[in-house]
Short mmCIF file of C-alpha atoms in Angstrom, two decimals:
data_model
loop_
_atom_site.label_atom_id
_atom_site.label_comp_id
_atom_site.label_asym_id
_atom_site.label_seq_id
_atom_site.Cartn_x
_atom_site.Cartn_y
_atom_site.Cartn_z
CA MET A 1 -32.50 53.72 44.43
CA GLU A 2 -28.91 54.90 44.13
CA PHE A 3 -27.91 51.32 43.20
CA LEU A 4 -30.34 51.40 40.25
CA SER A 5 -29.44 54.89 39.07
CA PHE A 6 -25.74 54.14 38.48
CA PRO A 7 -26.24 51.35 35.88
CA LEU A 8 -28.94 53.46 34.25
CA LEU A 9 -26.54 56.41 34.02
CA LEU A 10 -23.91 54.12 32.47
CA CYS A 11 -26.37 52.94 29.83
CA VAL A 12 -27.35 56.52 28.95
CA ILE A 13 -23.70 57.59 28.66
CA SER A 14 -22.80 54.52 26.55
CA PHE A 15 -25.76 55.02 24.21
CA THR A 16 -25.02 58.73 23.81
CA SER A 17 -21.33 58.01 23.08
CA LEU A 18 -22.22 55.35 20.51
CA LEU A 19 -24.71 57.66 18.83
CA LEU A 20 -22.21 60.52 18.62
CA TYR A 21 -19.49 58.18 17.28
CA THR A 22 -21.85 56.80 14.60
CA LEU A 23 -22.93 60.28 13.50
CA VAL A 24 -19.36 61.58 13.34
CA LYS A 25 -18.14 58.53 11.41
CA LYS A 26 -21.07 58.70 9.00
CA ASN A 27 -20.48 62.38 8.22
CA LYS A 28 -16.73 61.88 8.02
CA SER A 29 -16.83 58.87 5.70
CA LYS A 30 -19.69 59.98 3.49
CA PRO A 31 -18.17 60.38 0.01
CA THR A 32 -18.81 63.43 -2.09
CA ASN A 33 -20.11 63.18 -5.64
CA GLN A 34 -16.53 63.47 -6.89
CA GLU A 35 -15.21 60.76 -4.54
CA ARG A 36 -18.07 58.28 -5.07
CA PRO A 37 -16.95 55.55 -7.53
CA ILE A 38 -18.98 54.92 -10.66
CA LEU A 39 -20.20 51.32 -10.40
CA PRO A 40 -21.93 49.22 -13.06
CA PRO A 41 -25.67 48.55 -12.73
CA GLY A 42 -26.86 45.56 -10.72
CA ARG A 43 -27.55 44.52 -7.16
CA THR A 44 -25.41 42.91 -4.45
CA GLY A 45 -28.15 40.98 -2.67
CA TRP A 46 -28.04 40.07 1.01
CA PRO A 47 -25.20 41.19 3.32
CA VAL A 48 -22.24 38.73 3.27
CA ILE A 49 -24.23 36.09 1.35
CA GLY A 50 -24.93 38.39 -1.60
CA GLU A 51 -26.36 36.41 -4.53
CA THR A 52 -24.29 33.32 -3.77
CA LEU A 53 -27.27 31.02 -3.15
CA ASP A 54 -28.87 31.86 -6.50
CA TYR A 55 -25.58 31.41 -8.36
CA PHE A 56 -24.71 28.04 -6.84
CA SER A 57 -28.29 26.79 -7.16
CA LYS A 58 -28.05 27.35 -10.90
CA PHE A 59 -24.48 25.99 -10.98
CA GLN A 60 -25.54 22.70 -9.34
CA ASN A 61 -28.40 22.36 -11.81
CA GLY A 62 -25.98 22.82 -14.72
CA VAL A 63 -27.48 26.14 -15.85
CA SER A 64 -24.98 28.64 -14.39
CA GLU A 65 -25.19 30.65 -17.63
CA LYS A 66 -28.74 31.64 -16.64
CA PHE A 67 -27.34 33.63 -13.72
CA VAL A 68 -25.37 35.79 -16.16
CA ALA A 69 -28.09 35.91 -18.83
CA GLU A 70 -30.79 37.07 -16.41
CA ARG A 71 -28.68 39.94 -15.08
CA SER A 72 -27.15 40.98 -18.38
CA ASN A 73 -30.68 41.20 -19.86
CA LYS A 74 -31.96 43.15 -16.86
CA TYR A 75 -29.05 45.53 -16.19
CA SER A 76 -26.55 45.67 -19.06
CA PRO A 77 -25.36 43.32 -21.84
CA LYS A 78 -21.78 44.47 -21.19
CA VAL A 79 -21.23 44.53 -17.42
CA PHE A 80 -23.20 44.19 -14.18
CA LYS A 81 -22.32 44.11 -10.49
CA THR A 82 -23.18 41.42 -7.95
CA SER A 83 -21.78 39.86 -4.78
CA LEU A 84 -20.68 36.25 -4.47
CA ILE A 85 -19.10 34.39 -1.52
CA GLY A 86 -18.81 37.59 0.47
CA GLN A 87 -17.05 39.59 -2.26
CA PRO A 88 -18.44 42.42 -4.42
CA MET A 89 -17.61 41.83 -8.06
CA ALA A 90 -18.47 42.72 -11.63
CA PHE A 91 -19.29 40.33 -14.48
CA LEU A 92 -17.96 41.39 -17.88
CA CYS A 93 -20.04 39.87 -20.66
CA GLY A 94 -19.48 39.16 -24.32
CA PRO A 95 -16.38 39.26 -26.52
CA GLU A 96 -15.56 42.87 -25.57
CA GLY A 97 -15.42 41.97 -21.88
CA ASN A 98 -13.24 38.94 -22.52
CA LYS A 99 -10.89 40.92 -24.73
CA PHE A 100 -10.57 43.63 -22.08
CA LEU A 101 -9.70 41.13 -19.35
CA PHE A 102 -7.25 38.98 -21.29
CA SER A 103 -5.45 41.90 -22.93
CA ASN A 104 -5.01 43.93 -19.74
CA GLU A 105 -3.64 41.42 -17.24
CA LYS A 106 -1.07 43.13 -14.99
CA LYS A 107 -2.04 46.45 -16.64
CA LEU A 108 -5.60 47.44 -15.76
CA VAL A 109 -6.57 44.16 -14.10
CA ARG A 110 -4.72 41.65 -11.96
CA VAL A 111 -5.32 38.12 -10.74
CA TRP A 112 -7.61 38.06 -7.74
CA TYR A 113 -8.54 35.19 -5.45
CA PRO A 114 -11.67 35.01 -3.27
CA MET A 115 -11.22 35.25 0.49
CA SER A 116 -12.16 31.59 1.01
CA LEU A 117 -9.41 30.46 -1.37
CA ARG A 118 -6.83 32.67 0.36
CA LYS A 119 -7.76 31.11 3.69
CA ILE A 120 -7.34 27.56 2.37
CA PHE A 121 -4.13 27.82 0.33
CA PRO A 122 -0.79 29.13 1.55
CA GLU A 123 0.56 32.05 -0.45
CA VAL A 124 2.76 30.94 -3.35
CA GLN A 125 5.66 33.23 -4.29
CA GLU A 126 6.68 34.00 -7.86
CA LYS A 127 9.91 31.98 -7.59
CA GLU A 128 7.91 28.86 -6.65
CA ARG A 129 5.60 29.33 -9.64
CA LYS A 130 8.57 29.71 -11.97
CA MET A 131 10.31 26.63 -10.54
CA PHE A 132 7.31 24.32 -10.98
CA HIS A 133 6.40 25.86 -14.32
CA THR A 134 9.85 24.88 -15.61
CA PHE A 135 9.14 21.20 -14.91
CA LEU A 136 5.56 21.28 -16.22
CA LYS A 137 6.31 22.59 -19.72
CA ALA A 138 5.58 20.31 -22.65
CA ASP A 139 9.27 19.69 -23.35
CA ALA A 140 9.92 18.76 -19.73
CA LEU A 141 6.93 16.39 -19.59
CA ARG A 142 7.90 14.59 -22.78
CA LYS A 143 10.03 12.07 -20.87
CA TYR A 144 6.93 11.00 -18.90
CA VAL A 145 4.90 10.06 -22.00
CA GLY A 146 5.64 6.36 -21.47
CA THR A 147 4.32 6.53 -17.90
CA MET A 148 1.25 8.46 -19.03
CA ASP A 149 0.51 5.90 -21.74
CA MET A 150 0.93 2.97 -19.33
CA LEU A 151 -1.38 4.53 -16.72
CA MET A 152 -3.97 5.41 -19.35
CA LYS A 153 -4.08 1.84 -20.67
CA GLN A 154 -4.44 0.48 -17.14
CA HIS A 155 -7.19 3.01 -16.41
CA LEU A 156 -9.11 2.19 -19.60
CA GLU A 157 -8.87 -1.52 -18.87
CA THR A 158 -10.04 -1.34 -15.25
CA GLU A 159 -12.48 1.61 -15.29
CA TRP A 160 -13.79 2.05 -18.85
CA ASN A 161 -14.23 -1.56 -19.95
CA ARG A 162 -18.01 -1.47 -19.70
CA GLU A 163 -21.05 -0.60 -21.80
CA GLU A 164 -21.60 2.90 -20.38
CA VAL A 165 -19.54 5.15 -18.09
CA SER A 166 -19.92 8.49 -16.33
CA VAL A 167 -17.01 10.49 -17.72
CA ASN A 168 -16.24 13.16 -15.12
CA PRO A 169 -15.56 10.91 -12.09
CA MET A 170 -13.44 8.58 -14.26
CA VAL A 171 -11.39 11.43 -15.71
CA LYS A 172 -10.86 12.93 -12.24
CA LYS A 173 -9.57 9.58 -10.99
CA TYR A 174 -7.14 9.25 -13.90
CA ILE A 175 -5.88 12.85 -13.64
CA LEU A 176 -5.21 12.50 -9.90
CA THR A 177 -3.55 9.10 -10.36
CA LEU A 178 -1.30 10.59 -13.02
CA ALA A 179 -0.52 13.72 -10.96
CA CYS A 180 0.35 11.66 -7.88
CA ARG A 181 2.70 9.43 -9.89
CA LEU A 182 4.46 12.22 -11.81
CA ILE A 183 4.65 14.88 -9.11
CA ILE A 184 5.14 13.03 -5.83
CA GLY A 185 5.81 9.44 -6.91
CA ILE A 186 2.70 7.85 -5.30
CA ASP A 187 1.28 4.78 -7.01
CA ASP A 188 -0.75 3.28 -4.15
CA PRO A 189 -4.45 3.35 -5.25
CA ASN A 190 -5.66 3.54 -1.65
CA LYS A 191 -3.50 6.61 -0.97
CA VAL A 192 -4.75 8.25 -4.17
CA GLU A 193 -8.32 7.56 -3.04
CA GLU A 194 -7.63 9.17 0.34
CA LEU A 195 -6.23 12.24 -1.38
CA ALA A 196 -9.27 12.42 -3.68
CA THR A 197 -11.59 12.54 -0.65
CA LEU A 198 -9.56 15.35 0.93
CA ILE A 199 -9.34 17.30 -2.34
CA GLU A 200 -13.12 17.16 -2.78
CA ARG A 201 -13.51 18.69 0.68
CA VAL A 202 -11.04 21.42 -0.29
CA GLU A 203 -12.89 22.11 -3.54
CA ALA A 204 -16.20 22.47 -1.72
CA GLY A 205 -14.71 25.25 0.39
CA ILE A 206 -13.04 27.25 -2.38
CA PHE A 207 -16.27 28.96 -3.43
CA SER A 208 -18.01 28.89 -0.06
CA VAL A 209 -19.02 31.80 2.17
CA PRO A 210 -15.73 32.86 3.86
CA VAL A 211 -16.83 32.12 7.42
CA ASN A 212 -14.39 29.91 9.34
CA LEU A 213 -16.50 28.43 12.12
CA PRO A 214 -16.63 24.77 13.27
CA GLY A 215 -18.89 22.80 10.97
CA THR A 216 -18.81 25.26 8.05
CA THR A 217 -17.76 24.20 4.57
CA LEU A 218 -14.75 26.52 4.71
CA ASN A 219 -13.63 25.06 8.05
CA HIS A 220 -13.80 21.51 6.64
CA ALA A 221 -11.84 22.64 3.57
CA MET A 222 -9.09 24.27 5.66
CA LYS A 223 -8.70 21.12 7.76
CA ALA A 224 -8.53 18.96 4.62
CA ALA A 225 -5.88 21.25 3.09
CA LYS A 226 -3.78 20.94 6.27
CA GLU A 227 -4.06 17.14 6.10
CA ILE A 228 -2.88 17.12 2.48
CA ILE A 229 0.05 19.40 3.30
CA LYS A 230 0.96 17.17 6.26
CA ASP A 231 0.97 14.08 4.00
CA VAL A 232 3.02 15.89 1.35
CA LEU A 233 5.55 17.06 3.96
CA ASN A 234 6.01 13.44 5.09
CA ILE A 235 6.63 12.45 1.46
CA ILE A 236 9.08 15.35 1.07
CA ARG A 237 11.11 14.31 4.13
CA GLN A 238 11.24 10.71 2.99
CA ARG A 239 12.28 11.83 -0.48
CA LYS A 240 15.13 13.93 0.94
CA ALA A 241 16.36 10.89 2.84
CA ASP A 242 16.17 8.76 -0.33
CA LEU A 243 18.08 11.35 -2.34
CA LEU A 244 20.79 11.55 0.32
CA ASN A 245 21.13 7.77 0.00
CA LYS A 246 21.31 8.20 -3.79
CA ASP A 247 18.27 6.02 -4.40
CA SER A 248 17.93 6.38 -8.19
CA ALA A 249 14.34 5.09 -8.14
CA SER A 250 13.36 8.19 -6.14
CA MET A 251 14.83 10.64 -8.66
CA GLN A 252 12.22 10.14 -11.36
CA ASP A 253 9.39 12.44 -10.26
CA ILE A 254 9.00 16.22 -10.36
CA LEU A 255 9.39 16.55 -6.59
CA SER A 256 12.94 15.18 -6.78
CA LEU A 257 13.81 17.54 -9.61
CA VAL A 258 12.57 20.52 -7.56
CA PHE A 259 14.79 19.42 -4.68
CA LEU A 260 17.85 19.21 -6.87
CA THR A 261 17.34 22.49 -8.75
CA ALA A 262 18.36 25.93 -7.46
CA ASP A 263 16.84 29.22 -8.63
CA GLU A 264 18.77 32.04 -10.34
CA ASN A 265 20.13 33.15 -6.95
CA GLY A 266 21.44 29.69 -6.10
CA SER A 267 18.83 29.06 -3.37
CA PHE A 268 16.51 26.06 -3.01
CA LEU A 269 12.82 26.01 -2.07
CA ASN A 270 12.01 25.08 1.51
CA GLU A 271 9.74 22.19 2.45
CA SER A 272 6.64 24.23 3.33
CA ASP A 273 6.81 26.21 0.06
CA ILE A 274 7.06 22.99 -1.96
CA ALA A 275 4.17 21.40 -0.04
CA GLY A 276 1.97 24.47 -0.61
CA SER A 277 2.72 24.48 -4.34
CA ILE A 278 1.97 20.77 -4.64
CA LEU A 279 -1.36 21.26 -2.85
CA GLY A 280 -2.31 23.83 -5.50
CA LEU A 281 -1.23 21.55 -8.36
CA LEU A 282 -3.19 18.55 -7.06
CA VAL A 283 -6.38 20.51 -6.38
CA GLY A 284 -6.14 22.58 -9.58
CA GLY A 285 -5.59 19.55 -11.77
CA TYR A 286 -8.31 17.48 -10.14
CA SER A 287 -11.18 19.63 -11.41
CA GLY A 288 -9.57 22.08 -13.83
CA ILE A 289 -8.06 19.65 -16.33
CA SER A 290 -10.69 16.97 -15.75
CA GLY A 291 -13.41 19.53 -16.49
CA THR A 292 -11.81 20.35 -19.85
CA VAL A 293 -11.44 16.67 -20.78
CA THR A 294 -15.04 16.00 -19.77
CA ILE A 295 -16.29 18.79 -22.04
CA ILE A 296 -14.27 17.32 -24.93
CA MET A 297 -15.80 13.91 -24.27
CA LYS A 298 -19.26 15.49 -24.08
CA TYR A 299 -18.90 17.00 -27.54
CA LEU A 300 -17.51 13.74 -28.91
CA ALA A 301 -20.67 12.03 -27.65
CA GLU A 302 -22.91 14.74 -29.17
CA LEU A 303 -21.06 15.06 -32.50
CA PRO A 304 -20.89 11.60 -34.13
CA HIS A 305 -18.81 12.76 -37.11
CA ALA A 306 -16.09 14.10 -34.78
CA TYR A 307 -16.23 10.92 -32.69
CA ASP A 308 -15.91 8.75 -35.80
CA GLU A 309 -12.88 10.73 -36.97
CA VAL A 310 -11.15 10.42 -33.59
CA LEU A 311 -11.99 6.70 -33.54
CA ARG A 312 -10.58 6.31 -37.05
CA VAL A 313 -7.27 7.88 -36.04
CA ARG A 314 -7.20 5.78 -32.88
CA THR A 315 -7.82 2.61 -34.89
CA VAL A 316 -5.00 3.50 -37.28
CA ILE A 317 -2.52 3.75 -34.40
CA GLY A 318 -3.61 0.40 -32.99
CA GLY A 319 -6.58 1.07 -30.71
CA ASN A 320 -9.48 -1.33 -30.44
CA GLY A 321 -12.77 -1.69 -28.65
CA LEU A 322 -15.74 0.67 -28.34
CA THR A 323 -17.20 2.29 -25.26
CA LYS A 324 -20.37 4.33 -25.12
CA ILE A 325 -19.58 7.62 -23.37
CA THR A 326 -21.97 9.79 -21.37
CA SER A 327 -21.12 13.11 -19.76
#
């Protein structure tokens, strides 16, 4: 009897302590009317998941605008609150919302990244952004126009020389091929294909629920990002060896220029910082730029007069051949 009473007493004490702690914390943290923030109308959905499933269901069906339209009609045409990928957020709608965001960067609003993205990508410092931005300006890229033109002609000949093509996968392949050649000097198609597979795994995790458990989308994305960084670090070390041996063929890409350029304080970027920045460039370009080009191609397919004008200019400068395009 005494043996049973001791565990029972422990349970009663533990429960009472937990209850008291919860009540104290609740009363202590309960905001007053003055402290409570004024939030826009809307709902945040399920805990952690929020309204993520509804958003991505519409996104995959190509009708993501319905997510915004439904809530702006129900709650407010200007702003509504929701919760996506584990983060509470507000959607600003219409031209007024866009103007507010774009005119108040670093004033009333600042760049924010979802938790899943912060788990995948290493933090990039301002000096790294400035360094790479210097070599990615239009004037700096002008010397690569010949390489871009050569790769585009090869790509059109091998991938687009058919009656009908699916634009987005083709554009992604070209953008990544170009990025690999210009940034890290890779021209092996098999290596580019390996990187594309890893990048797609990374992309899948960027807007996933930020739960890092074995088998989750985020976990796969983090592993893929580490593999890309490992590959880039190997390229970096080989490039340093080539530059020490004054191999002029290895001094033509952006990676080599970053190695040879110091910042305003006379210091150079370390290997891990460079690898992290290159990861961001490869992943960002793979879908970001390719998405823009795909939309342009979509409108060219839907607007025959614009397509004819572009084709006329292309014919004038020596282009030939027609390809039916589908988005």
